[in-house]
XYZ file of C-alpha atoms in Angstrom:
732
model
C -101.051 -99.986 -38.341
C -97.883 -101.909 -37.722
C -97.649 -104.586 -35.101
C -95.042 -104.023 -32.395
C -92.137 -106.428 -32.512
C -91.828 -108.747 -29.531
C -89.032 -108.121 -27.086
C -86.553 -110.928 -26.437
C -88.085 -111.612 -23.033
C -91.548 -112.154 -24.566
C -90.380 -114.810 -27.053
C -90.741 -118.512 -26.508
C -88.103 -121.104 -27.075
C -89.087 -122.926 -30.280
C -87.743 -126.143 -28.796
C -90.576 -125.964 -26.274
C -93.172 -125.797 -29.045
C -91.782 -128.582 -31.194
C -91.358 -131.855 -29.332
C -92.158 -134.063 -32.328
C -89.518 -136.382 -33.716
C -88.551 -135.435 -37.262
C -87.997 -138.823 -38.895
C -86.843 -137.256 -42.152
C -84.245 -135.180 -40.349
C -82.904 -138.217 -38.455
C -82.715 -140.360 -41.597
C -81.008 -137.521 -43.401
C -78.495 -137.244 -40.569
C -77.652 -140.913 -41.023
C -77.039 -140.362 -44.717
C -74.908 -137.272 -44.042
C -72.651 -139.343 -41.772
C -72.600 -142.418 -43.990
C -68.814 -142.475 -44.220
C -68.475 -142.387 -40.441
C -71.048 -145.176 -40.109
C -69.332 -147.322 -42.742
C -65.906 -146.708 -41.197
C -67.037 -147.679 -37.694
C -68.837 -150.750 -39.043
C -65.702 -151.866 -40.903
C -63.550 -151.264 -37.805
C -65.834 -153.404 -35.652
C -66.038 -156.126 -38.318
C -62.237 -156.226 -38.609
C -61.976 -156.370 -34.813
C -64.456 -159.277 -34.797
C -62.454 -161.053 -37.491
C -59.263 -160.578 -35.478
C -60.990 -161.909 -32.361
C -62.297 -164.960 -34.212
C -58.837 -165.647 -35.654
C -56.903 -165.162 -32.413
C -59.333 -166.866 -30.025
C -58.637 -170.436 -29.004
C -60.905 -172.709 -31.098
C -63.312 -174.948 -29.206
C -64.016 -178.390 -30.696
C -66.731 -180.943 -30.004
C -66.554 -184.722 -29.971
C -69.476 -187.131 -29.673
C -70.155 -190.834 -29.091
C -73.251 -193.078 -29.122
C -74.261 -195.498 -26.350
C -77.236 -197.868 -26.388
C -79.075 -198.842 -23.202
C -80.987 -202.037 -24.015
C -84.405 -202.623 -22.551
C -83.619 -206.241 -21.660
C -80.666 -207.608 -19.840
C -78.145 -209.692 -21.736
C -77.799 -212.277 -18.945
C -79.113 -215.843 -18.904
C -82.786 -216.079 -17.893
C -83.085 -216.475 -14.160
C -80.209 -214.176 -13.287
C -82.345 -211.033 -13.444
C -84.868 -211.541 -10.649
C -86.543 -208.176 -11.334
C -87.425 -209.327 -14.840
C -88.716 -212.667 -13.521
C -90.978 -210.820 -11.100
C -92.334 -208.487 -13.814
C -90.575 -205.310 -12.667
C -90.210 -202.560 -15.349
C -86.819 -201.597 -16.734
C -85.502 -198.207 -15.574
C -85.668 -195.397 -18.142
C -82.614 -193.882 -19.842
C -82.868 -190.919 -17.458
C -81.340 -193.137 -14.819
C -78.433 -193.984 -17.095
C -77.928 -190.276 -17.901
C -77.619 -189.471 -14.208
C -75.231 -192.389 -13.714
C -73.071 -191.139 -16.595
C -72.847 -187.688 -14.996
C -72.172 -189.000 -11.497
C -68.890 -188.744 -9.622
C -68.776 -192.554 -9.618
C -68.187 -192.596 -13.399
C -66.437 -189.270 -13.974
C -64.117 -189.760 -11.012
C -62.690 -192.885 -12.648
C -62.421 -191.005 -15.962
C -60.410 -188.233 -14.291
C -58.070 -190.790 -12.724
C -57.542 -192.675 -15.985
C -56.958 -189.617 -18.215
C -55.185 -187.257 -15.771
C -57.750 -184.535 -16.310
C -56.789 -183.100 -12.930
C -53.420 -182.127 -14.416
C -53.124 -179.214 -16.859
C -49.959 -177.917 -18.536
C -50.170 -174.340 -19.845
C -47.239 -173.014 -21.929
C -46.146 -169.416 -21.346
C -46.884 -167.520 -24.558
C -47.107 -163.973 -25.796
C -50.282 -162.107 -24.854
C -53.151 -162.169 -27.348
C -51.274 -163.775 -30.263
C -49.234 -166.422 -28.415
C -51.758 -169.234 -28.732
C -52.341 -168.332 -32.380
C -48.600 -168.638 -33.074
C -48.585 -172.079 -31.460
C -51.571 -173.228 -33.515
C -49.917 -171.953 -36.695
C -46.803 -174.003 -35.951
C -44.436 -171.018 -35.766
C -40.979 -172.128 -34.634
C -38.915 -170.100 -32.173
C -37.261 -167.180 -34.020
C -33.741 -166.040 -33.311
C -34.745 -162.951 -31.333
C -36.717 -165.126 -28.878
C -33.739 -167.207 -27.746
C -33.659 -167.388 -23.956
C -37.123 -165.844 -23.571
C -39.704 -167.564 -21.309
C -42.214 -167.910 -24.169
C -42.984 -171.338 -25.622
C -43.123 -171.880 -29.380
C -44.297 -174.667 -31.653
C -42.531 -178.010 -31.141
C -41.613 -177.293 -27.512
C -43.398 -179.695 -25.150
C -43.570 -180.795 -21.524
C -45.017 -184.124 -20.353
C -45.497 -185.221 -16.748
C -45.698 -188.904 -15.892
C -46.595 -188.494 -12.226
C -47.624 -185.669 -9.919
C -48.845 -186.771 -6.501
C -49.762 -184.186 -3.911
C -51.698 -183.909 -0.698
C -53.024 -180.416 -1.222
C -56.573 -179.774 -0.068
C -57.250 -176.681 -2.142
C -58.980 -176.767 -5.507
C -55.780 -176.003 -7.389
C -52.035 -176.187 -6.917
C -50.116 -174.016 -9.367
C -46.449 -174.666 -10.154
C -43.994 -173.273 -12.696
C -41.436 -175.373 -14.553
C -38.611 -173.543 -16.298
C -36.384 -175.434 -18.699
C -32.646 -175.200 -18.004
C -31.604 -177.214 -21.066
C -30.206 -180.768 -21.343
C -33.276 -182.259 -19.622
C -32.884 -180.139 -16.477
C -35.587 -177.919 -15.039
C -36.319 -175.566 -12.149
C -39.554 -175.873 -10.163
C -41.170 -172.774 -8.593
C -44.438 -171.991 -6.868
C -47.062 -169.505 -8.057
C -45.262 -166.611 -6.327
C -41.986 -167.393 -8.123
C -40.207 -168.952 -5.130
C -37.871 -171.740 -6.214
C -38.876 -175.135 -4.786
C -36.249 -177.381 -6.319
C -34.399 -178.591 -9.390
C -34.789 -181.879 -11.206
C -34.031 -184.059 -14.225
C -36.396 -185.778 -16.597
C -37.385 -189.378 -15.706
C -36.197 -188.838 -12.126
C -38.548 -188.400 -9.168
C -38.448 -185.024 -7.473
C -39.879 -185.245 -3.938
C -40.496 -182.208 -1.751
C -41.629 -182.022 1.846
C -43.285 -178.600 1.998
C -45.581 -178.587 0.196
C -45.438 -182.339 -0.089
C -45.609 -183.787 -3.578
C -43.764 -186.101 -5.892
C -43.064 -185.123 -9.497
C -41.768 -187.132 -12.438
C -41.224 -185.268 -15.729
C -41.171 -187.762 -18.590
C -40.383 -185.323 -21.418
C -39.056 -181.766 -21.641
C -38.378 -180.715 -25.215
C -37.689 -176.991 -24.871
C -34.627 -174.738 -24.865
C -33.338 -173.022 -21.748
C -35.686 -170.326 -20.507
C -38.955 -171.805 -21.793
C -41.550 -171.744 -19.017
C -44.623 -173.890 -18.401
C -47.349 -173.512 -15.788
C -48.544 -176.781 -14.217
C -51.973 -176.749 -12.578
C -52.950 -179.659 -10.333
C -56.652 -179.630 -9.489
C -58.345 -181.619 -6.775
C -60.347 -184.561 -8.058
C -63.626 -182.832 -7.188
C -62.638 -179.721 -9.152
C -61.585 -181.848 -12.120
C -64.884 -183.762 -11.992
C -66.865 -180.522 -11.964
C -64.882 -179.231 -14.926
C -65.627 -182.440 -16.845
C -69.319 -182.274 -15.889
C -69.548 -178.723 -17.243
C -68.169 -179.831 -20.631
C -70.112 -183.110 -20.926
C -73.681 -183.154 -22.233
C -75.883 -186.227 -22.736
C -78.953 -186.242 -24.970
C -81.373 -189.079 -25.852
C -81.606 -189.857 -29.564
C -85.256 -190.286 -30.423
C -88.025 -191.355 -28.092
C -87.799 -194.654 -26.213
C -84.880 -195.754 -28.391
C -82.531 -196.205 -25.460
C -79.729 -194.502 -27.459
C -77.752 -191.731 -25.773
C -75.471 -189.222 -27.506
C -72.537 -188.007 -25.432
C -70.993 -184.640 -26.375
C -67.899 -183.033 -24.916
C -66.239 -179.759 -25.888
C -62.797 -178.273 -25.342
C -59.718 -176.855 -27.087
C -57.655 -180.097 -27.214
C -58.968 -182.575 -29.793
C -56.937 -185.550 -28.538
C -58.070 -184.891 -24.961
C -61.706 -184.817 -26.096
C -61.463 -188.219 -27.779
C -59.542 -189.730 -24.869
C -61.920 -188.381 -22.225
C -65.090 -189.383 -24.061
C -63.861 -192.907 -24.842
C -62.835 -193.294 -21.202
C -66.312 -192.179 -20.116
C -68.107 -194.745 -22.283
C -65.718 -197.548 -21.301
C -66.038 -196.818 -17.585
C -69.811 -196.684 -17.959
C -69.838 -200.045 -19.763
C -67.578 -201.647 -17.145
C -69.674 -200.273 -14.324
C -72.861 -201.539 -15.962
C -71.435 -205.054 -16.352
C -70.261 -205.011 -12.748
C -73.701 -203.900 -11.654
C -75.382 -206.754 -13.558
C -72.881 -209.273 -12.196
C -73.363 -207.959 -8.650
C -77.054 -208.769 -8.863
C -76.274 -212.347 -9.855
C -73.671 -212.562 -7.056
C -76.211 -211.571 -4.441
C -78.717 -214.152 -5.680
C -75.994 -216.822 -5.779
C -74.901 -215.947 -2.251
C -78.435 -216.397 -0.979
C -78.865 -219.760 -2.712
C -75.516 -221.051 -1.433
C -76.680 -220.301 2.100
C -79.901 -222.274 1.552
C -78.383 -225.306 -0.202
C -76.726 -226.979 2.890
C -79.888 -226.559 4.917
C -82.054 -228.159 2.214
C -79.524 -230.984 1.830
C -79.733 -231.704 5.577
C -83.519 -231.679 5.422
C -83.411 -234.130 2.490
C -81.141 -236.555 4.382
C -83.372 -236.388 7.421
C -86.527 -237.039 5.359
C -84.927 -240.016 3.598
C -83.831 -241.512 6.927
C -87.323 -241.235 8.378
C -88.857 -242.902 5.303
C -86.371 -245.777 5.344
C -86.898 -246.382 9.019
C -90.661 -246.503 8.620
C -90.386 -248.928 5.669
C -88.265 -251.255 7.758
C -90.745 -251.114 10.548
C -93.726 -251.690 8.230
C -92.101 -254.379 6.022
C -91.752 -252.147 2.914
C -95.316 -251.112 2.233
C -95.976 -250.010 -1.362
C -98.176 -247.056 -2.263
C -101.562 -247.601 -3.823
C -102.580 -245.863 -7.070
C -104.719 -243.304 -5.222
C -101.979 -242.595 -2.715
C -99.417 -242.173 -5.536
C -101.618 -239.595 -7.281
C -102.084 -237.623 -4.065
C -98.338 -237.760 -3.464
C -97.543 -236.398 -6.917
C -100.026 -233.538 -6.474
C -98.673 -232.616 -3.072
C -95.076 -232.725 -4.327
C -95.935 -230.422 -7.233
C -97.655 -227.954 -4.921
C -94.794 -228.067 -2.439
C -92.293 -227.389 -5.262
C -94.304 -224.381 -6.383
C -94.563 -223.118 -2.830
C -90.837 -223.475 -2.419
C -90.223 -221.526 -5.620
C -92.484 -218.771 -4.354
C -90.666 -218.806 -1.049
C -87.371 -218.187 -2.825
C -88.877 -215.349 -4.821
C -90.413 -213.917 -1.663
C -87.001 -213.870 -0.032
C -85.661 -211.891 -3.004
C -88.596 -209.469 -2.951
C -88.349 -208.941 0.800
C -84.924 -207.347 0.237
C -86.331 -204.906 -2.308
C -89.980 -204.163 -1.593
C -92.503 -203.954 1.218
C -95.470 -206.385 1.387
C -97.713 -203.608 0.011
C -95.857 -203.529 -3.301
C -98.065 -204.840 -6.192
C -95.505 -207.489 -7.186
C -95.115 -208.675 -3.606
C -98.890 -208.744 -3.120
C -99.385 -210.789 -6.296
C -96.872 -213.355 -5.069
C -98.673 -213.652 -1.706
C -102.010 -214.204 -3.438
C -100.511 -216.974 -5.553
C -99.013 -218.524 -2.448
C -102.391 -218.516 -0.653
C -103.995 -220.218 -3.648
C -101.418 -223.021 -3.555
C -101.911 -223.437 0.198
C -105.662 -223.882 -0.335
C -104.969 -226.511 -3.012
C -102.572 -228.248 -0.660
C -105.197 -228.311 2.125
C -107.755 -229.806 -0.258
C -105.395 -232.670 -1.205
C -104.516 -233.329 2.410
C -108.227 -233.547 3.219
C -108.627 -236.250 0.532
C -105.823 -238.321 2.011
C -107.464 -238.462 5.447
C -109.708 -241.345 4.229
C -106.682 -243.568 3.436
C -105.486 -246.236 5.858
C -103.137 -245.057 8.568
C -100.178 -246.905 7.078
C -100.774 -245.370 3.648
C -101.105 -241.915 5.180
C -97.798 -242.242 7.031
C -95.980 -243.519 3.932
C -97.563 -240.659 1.940
C -96.342 -238.033 4.394
C -92.811 -239.414 4.556
C -92.535 -239.895 0.782
C -93.879 -236.422 0.215
C -91.232 -234.930 2.509
C -88.481 -236.800 0.656
C -89.629 -235.913 -2.863
C -90.456 -232.283 -2.029
C -87.123 -231.736 -0.324
C -85.329 -233.489 -3.174
C -87.131 -231.292 -5.717
C -86.209 -228.173 -3.793
C -82.592 -229.251 -3.574
C -82.417 -229.975 -7.293
C -83.934 -226.553 -8.055
C -81.385 -224.882 -5.829
C -78.532 -226.659 -7.583
C -79.900 -225.795 -11.022
C -80.401 -222.156 -10.083
C -76.918 -221.905 -8.612
C -75.425 -223.303 -11.811
C -77.441 -220.866 -13.915
C -76.265 -217.919 -11.831
C -72.638 -219.017 -12.084
C -72.987 -219.126 -15.873
C -74.789 -215.774 -15.841
C -72.040 -214.156 -13.785
C -69.346 -215.497 -16.096
C -71.156 -214.341 -19.241
C -72.564 -211.017 -18.044
C -72.397 -208.377 -20.806
C -74.707 -205.794 -19.271
C -77.467 -203.873 -21.008
C -75.163 -201.142 -22.348
C -73.487 -201.211 -25.742
C -71.088 -198.680 -27.276
C -72.343 -197.977 -30.792
C -69.918 -195.224 -31.890
C -66.557 -194.395 -30.397
C -65.636 -190.760 -29.813
C -64.956 -188.695 -32.942
C -64.217 -184.958 -33.174
C -66.960 -183.407 -35.281
C -65.282 -180.037 -35.814
C -64.965 -176.554 -34.393
C -68.015 -175.180 -32.607
C -66.612 -171.869 -31.321
C -65.850 -169.191 -32.157
C -68.022 -169.167 -35.271
C -66.085 -166.784 -37.493
C -68.930 -165.696 -39.764
C -71.284 -165.150 -36.843
C -68.678 -163.227 -34.830
C -67.862 -160.963 -37.786
C -71.558 -160.401 -38.505
C -72.362 -159.596 -34.873
C -69.325 -157.308 -34.567
C -70.228 -155.514 -37.795
C -73.845 -155.093 -36.718
C -72.674 -153.807 -33.327
C -70.465 -151.235 -35.042
C -73.314 -150.242 -37.346
C -75.767 -149.830 -34.475
C -73.231 -147.940 -32.356
C -72.450 -145.548 -35.209
C -76.155 -144.975 -35.864
C -76.806 -144.357 -32.167
C -73.928 -141.865 -32.000
C -75.164 -140.011 -35.075
C -78.794 -139.995 -33.919
C -77.905 -138.855 -30.393
C -75.678 -136.156 -31.788
C -78.438 -135.028 -34.134
C -81.053 -135.162 -31.376
C -79.004 -133.078 -28.966
C -77.615 -130.723 -31.594
C -80.040 -127.797 -31.571
C -78.103 -125.761 -34.109
C -80.066 -123.534 -36.504
C -80.466 -125.231 -39.896
C -83.185 -123.120 -41.555
C -84.371 -119.509 -41.805
C -87.740 -120.631 -40.453
C -86.142 -121.441 -37.088
C -84.872 -117.875 -36.806
C -88.221 -116.464 -37.813
C -89.868 -118.576 -35.098
C -87.977 -116.515 -32.525
C -89.064 -113.328 -34.300
C -85.735 -112.501 -35.949
C -85.824 -111.448 -39.618
C -83.404 -113.217 -41.925
C -81.817 -110.837 -44.421
C -79.820 -113.487 -46.243
C -78.977 -117.166 -46.280
C -75.399 -117.587 -47.456
C -74.376 -121.081 -48.578
C -70.952 -122.476 -47.766
C -68.761 -121.628 -50.732
C -67.027 -124.310 -52.745
C -63.638 -122.945 -51.738
C -64.674 -122.952 -48.072
C -65.710 -126.589 -48.400
C -62.323 -127.381 -49.924
C -60.621 -125.619 -47.039
C -62.615 -127.635 -44.532
C -61.482 -130.831 -46.220
C -57.846 -129.645 -46.039
C -57.429 -128.498 -42.480
C -54.549 -126.326 -41.490
C -54.400 -124.447 -44.829
C -56.061 -121.250 -43.739
C -53.751 -118.970 -45.698
C -54.782 -120.632 -48.931
C -58.101 -118.750 -48.647
C -56.573 -115.291 -48.194
C -58.071 -112.670 -50.461
C -61.571 -111.530 -51.255
C -63.739 -114.283 -52.612
C -65.916 -111.652 -54.300
C -62.878 -110.535 -56.323
C -61.375 -113.982 -56.831
C -64.536 -115.890 -57.748
C -67.509 -113.535 -58.174
C -69.714 -116.387 -59.513
C -69.518 -118.390 -56.313
C -72.920 -119.233 -54.824
C -72.065 -117.554 -51.525
C -71.192 -114.301 -53.339
C -74.512 -114.447 -55.177
C -76.256 -114.741 -51.828
C -74.257 -111.767 -50.455
C -75.439 -109.732 -53.457
C -78.938 -110.505 -52.299
C -77.919 -109.313 -48.844
C -76.756 -106.060 -50.424
C -80.253 -105.478 -51.760
C -81.900 -106.370 -48.437
C -79.439 -104.155 -46.584
C -80.511 -101.142 -48.616
C -84.045 -101.420 -47.234
C -82.828 -102.314 -43.738
C -80.787 -99.115 -43.447
C -83.422 -96.818 -44.873
C -84.816 -96.160 -41.381
C -81.349 -95.659 -39.923
C -79.912 -92.310 -38.967
C -76.472 -93.099 -40.339
C -74.634 -95.343 -42.772
C -72.927 -97.416 -40.077
C -73.488 -101.180 -40.134
C -72.359 -103.417 -37.237
C -71.787 -107.088 -37.995
C -71.569 -109.304 -34.894
C -72.325 -112.831 -33.848
C -72.950 -114.958 -30.754
C -69.710 -117.001 -30.876
C -66.313 -117.109 -32.642
C -65.661 -118.922 -35.909
C -69.019 -118.272 -37.562
C -67.803 -116.201 -40.574
C -68.416 -112.573 -39.478
C -65.228 -111.340 -41.122
C -66.013 -113.267 -44.317
C -69.476 -111.703 -44.527
C -68.195 -108.200 -43.673
C -65.342 -108.151 -46.206
C -67.226 -109.697 -49.091
C -70.351 -107.616 -48.437
C -68.143 -104.540 -48.620
C -66.621 -105.816 -51.864
C -69.953 -106.426 -53.636
C -71.220 -103.022 -52.457
C -68.062 -101.405 -53.818
C -68.505 -103.278 -57.089
C -71.974 -101.699 -57.273
C -70.414 -98.224 -57.263
C -70.429 -97.342 -53.561
C -67.458 -96.220 -51.521
C -67.187 -98.705 -48.654
C -64.830 -99.131 -45.739
C -64.470 -102.225 -43.559
C -63.321 -101.661 -39.988
C -61.833 -104.580 -38.034
C -63.115 -103.726 -34.554
C -61.985 -107.024 -33.064
C -58.788 -105.705 -31.554
C -58.117 -109.017 -29.846
C -58.261 -111.652 -32.609
C -59.403 -109.821 -35.737
C -58.077 -111.160 -39.042
C -59.571 -108.880 -41.709
C -55.987 -108.039 -42.685
C -55.548 -111.671 -43.852
C -58.341 -111.132 -46.353
C -56.440 -108.167 -47.872
C -53.104 -110.016 -47.644
C -51.446 -107.426 -45.420
C -50.433 -107.104 -41.765
C -52.485 -105.803 -38.864
C -50.215 -102.916 -37.819
C -51.320 -99.243 -37.891
C -54.988 -99.941 -37.342
C -57.934 -99.104 -35.112
C -56.196 -99.580 -31.782
C -53.459 -97.197 -32.820
C -56.049 -94.588 -33.867
C -57.900 -94.880 -30.543
C -54.629 -94.667 -28.630
C -53.778 -91.424 -30.434
C -50.767 -92.877 -32.201
C -52.248 -92.584 -35.692
C -54.363 -90.038 -37.549
C -57.727 -91.036 -39.000
C -56.745 -90.843 -42.631
C -53.507 -92.756 -41.990
C -55.458 -95.800 -40.703
C -57.599 -96.157 -43.835
C -55.987 -98.356 -46.476
C -56.998 -98.897 -50.080
C -57.705 -102.370 -51.482
C -57.403 -103.789 -54.969
C -61.160 -103.400 -55.430
C -62.102 -99.928 -56.608
C -64.117 -98.073 -53.976
C -63.226 -100.486 -51.164
C -61.092 -99.404 -48.209
C -60.343 -101.090 -44.905
C -59.004 -100.496 -41.417
C -57.023 -103.180 -39.635
C -57.298 -103.968 -35.938
C -53.911 -102.529 -35.097
C -51.614 -103.786 -32.385
C -53.374 -105.783 -29.663
C -54.115 -103.422 -26.715
C -54.573 -104.548 -23.078
C -57.932 -102.725 -22.745
C -59.961 -102.882 -25.989
C -63.332 -102.184 -24.348
C -62.068 -99.019 -22.628
C -60.604 -97.759 -25.902
C -63.976 -98.199 -27.641
C -65.640 -96.059 -24.970
C -63.198 -93.237 -25.748
C -64.580 -90.156 -27.515
C -61.929 -90.623 -30.164
C -63.772 -93.751 -31.381
C -66.963 -91.729 -31.861
C -65.028 -89.150 -33.767
C -63.435 -91.816 -35.939
C -66.848 -93.255 -36.780
C -68.068 -89.791 -37.714
C -65.040 -89.308 -39.952
C -65.684 -92.606 -41.753
C -69.399 -91.893 -42.117
C -68.661 -88.542 -43.725
C -66.109 -89.902 -46.203
C -67.746 -93.196 -47.260
C -71.157 -94.270 -48.485
C -71.156 -97.345 -46.239
C -69.175 -98.215 -43.125
C -69.139 -101.916 -42.133
C -67.764 -102.674 -38.664
C -66.678 -106.247 -37.925
C -67.012 -106.754 -34.138
C -66.063 -109.543 -31.690
C -68.697 -112.129 -30.641
C -71.175 -110.593 -28.209
C -71.282 -113.600 -25.885
C -67.504 -113.453 -25.452
C -66.962 -109.711 -24.844
C -69.085 -106.536 -24.651
C -67.328 -104.729 -27.527
C -70.209 -105.326 -29.957
C -72.718 -103.698 -27.572
C -70.456 -100.674 -27.099
C -70.027 -100.238 -30.844
C -73.666 -101.002 -31.716
C -74.834 -98.288 -29.318
C -73.269 -95.715 -31.670
C -74.584 -97.244 -34.917
C -78.084 -97.394 -36.309
C -78.012 -100.858 -37.867
C -76.803 -104.115 -36.284
C -76.923 -107.527 -37.935
C -76.042 -110.856 -36.343
C -74.320 -113.640 -38.276
C -75.571 -117.143 -37.347
C -73.591 -120.232 -38.331
C -75.533 -123.100 -39.912
C -75.814 -126.071 -37.527
C -73.559 -124.449 -34.915
C -75.435 -121.683 -33.126
C -78.551 -122.709 -31.220
C -81.768 -120.768 -30.852
C -81.129 -120.348 -27.135
C -77.657 -119.017 -27.825
C -79.017 -116.485 -30.312
C -81.672 -115.313 -27.871
C -79.056 -114.799 -25.149
C -76.920 -112.829 -27.608
C -79.891 -110.648 -28.551
C -80.641 -110.058 -24.869
C -77.016 -109.090 -24.307
C -77.275 -106.498 -27.112
C -80.622 -105.252 -25.829
C -79.128 -104.790 -22.359
C -76.507 -102.542 -23.933
C -79.198 -100.501 -25.674
C -78.680 -102.068 -29.112
C -81.648 -103.134 -31.218
C -80.886 -106.114 -33.397
C -82.137 -105.450 -36.904
C -81.955 -109.016 -38.208
C -79.764 -112.037 -38.886
C -77.673 -113.582 -41.637
C -77.677 -117.378 -41.820
C -74.158 -118.224 -42.957
C -72.422 -121.367 -44.298
C -75.579 -123.206 -45.292
C -74.739 -126.731 -46.422
C -76.681 -129.091 -48.594
C -77.321 -132.070 -46.341
C -79.791 -134.888 -46.556
C -81.017 -133.983 -43.075
C -82.070 -130.515 -44.185
C -82.335 -130.450 -47.971
C -85.808 -131.962 -48.093
C -87.401 -128.971 -46.389
C -84.916 -126.246 -45.579
C -82.788 -125.608 -48.649
C -83.646 -122.512 -50.685
C -82.810 -120.792 -53.900
C -79.065 -121.097 -53.414
C -79.332 -124.745 -54.257
C -79.315 -123.687 -57.878
C -76.669 -121.951 -59.942
C -77.385 -119.784 -62.945
C -74.277 -119.095 -65.001
C -73.735 -117.534 -68.421
C -72.709 -119.736 -71.281
């Protein structure tokens, strides 16, 4: 009992049953498109090389600065060190280096707010300048700037408030120039080394050098100081070298090597000058305080000496006893220490609150000295009244004198410290350009090449993933369509594909021209399968159709007829594609006097049948192109013509148009017992084939089976799909 064949509507789409990713197929697809992948990779690598060569190189310069942990001033000038305060970390110096205080002075000294941009050719202009290419003859009078042509500006003062002011200077020759704004409006004309002053917008310009022929154009950009500082901050990086070494490395990057060295040296010098000024300012403040105290202490000393002298005169010059002298010395020493602490307290009061640990320690020391002073004063209460009075007056004189001497000594020390201040910053290495940091040619080429490789692989994989073309007989059998033959792409067809536009070079029957070709061997196998396929048919009419154009229906029809004729049968091939049929090209004749003429009644049946060079093989051309091919096929004359051919030939092969394009194949197949569909390898999809079968079934045509044509040996399919036609078996 035979199982009934499924109708097209009952079949499932094989794509719905197979959602797994075929790794072998994808890898094979990559290998099949290896030349495309290599070509795209090379193109991207060459583009990366061109970009690296044409891009403006970016250089980096660096310098070393040391921030010492101890000040270089004379002891006594640094009150923070005297009081035990810790030195600030290098993080403070890093922030100072990046501040507007430092970088603003750098911008002013190096004119970083002024930028001169020569007008060059797009893309390659800067490269030509870097290569030192002189102005060629054809560029005379052009606005482009070439090597050796320069513009220097000595002074450009403006009051603009915007971030940038853009001007254009065009050389007029002989040291003359024309000044324009960004919109091209002329603002004035000037000469080198002469001041050009304008009122609106107000600015003063002095061009010191203009070495360029007439026509050369430069763009002058004047930034505000804040914009220039921000630009410098973005290019300047500061990194500590080591841990707790106090050494800072300054790096700056940019396209102009001389500007990098100049800017970085200016930064370190301004930082050093500012540091020295900061150290000297601390000594100045201390000196100012002591100079205010010195006159007052001097007045107190004079007053104390006067009181002592007066009392001696009144008391007839009383001398101090040994005990009184010892007490006096102790009190004077304590008073001197208290006075020293008082000076330090005055310094600390300007910096810290009384709760600060340093301030608190000083107060504790002061209280201890006051207790010692009270103890000595208590001992002197047992002395005679005269001795006590002399002690008090002498103490006032000596203590005040000691304080005054300390003030004078400290003032002299601070004056020396201010004169010899060197700061705690030292420049170890001046700025030096270390080399080019961008673009890195090897890295750019490698990244570009890898990008091209990945892009090519993605394109190939996406194309393979979305290309649902039939690549194996098994895929056709999954949709319940028998495969009567798998015909490989012939060697001559492959050659034709590699030489596009040479279609006429393949005219003629391949079966007669090269009977040993692999595709002809496969068609011989189709001849055997066709014998069994037509056994159940009621006639000897075979319809060959396909879902779409360009799949090889005519090739299969003509060569199948040839191999059948070579086997001893009488065969006729009918070109039923009256629109675009080209069976006549195969037989190297024209298309006139063919099927359309027979159906139109212009030609008798026997007059339309032509003989070929192959014995037993005849053919019928399409005839002249009619306006209504489908209506002609529905004419009774077509049925009669088919009957005539069937009676006079052993096999009638009818080459029809694609079924998805027109309905001719369904009209013809309705009158024939056997219909085969040609499927192109990798081109026709399973869904497309099912729609074509449904279209035939709607017209009452039962599709007998399929022919898988133009099979190619590809890495994506050869591991599992290639069959017997992969081998050739030739006689010696």
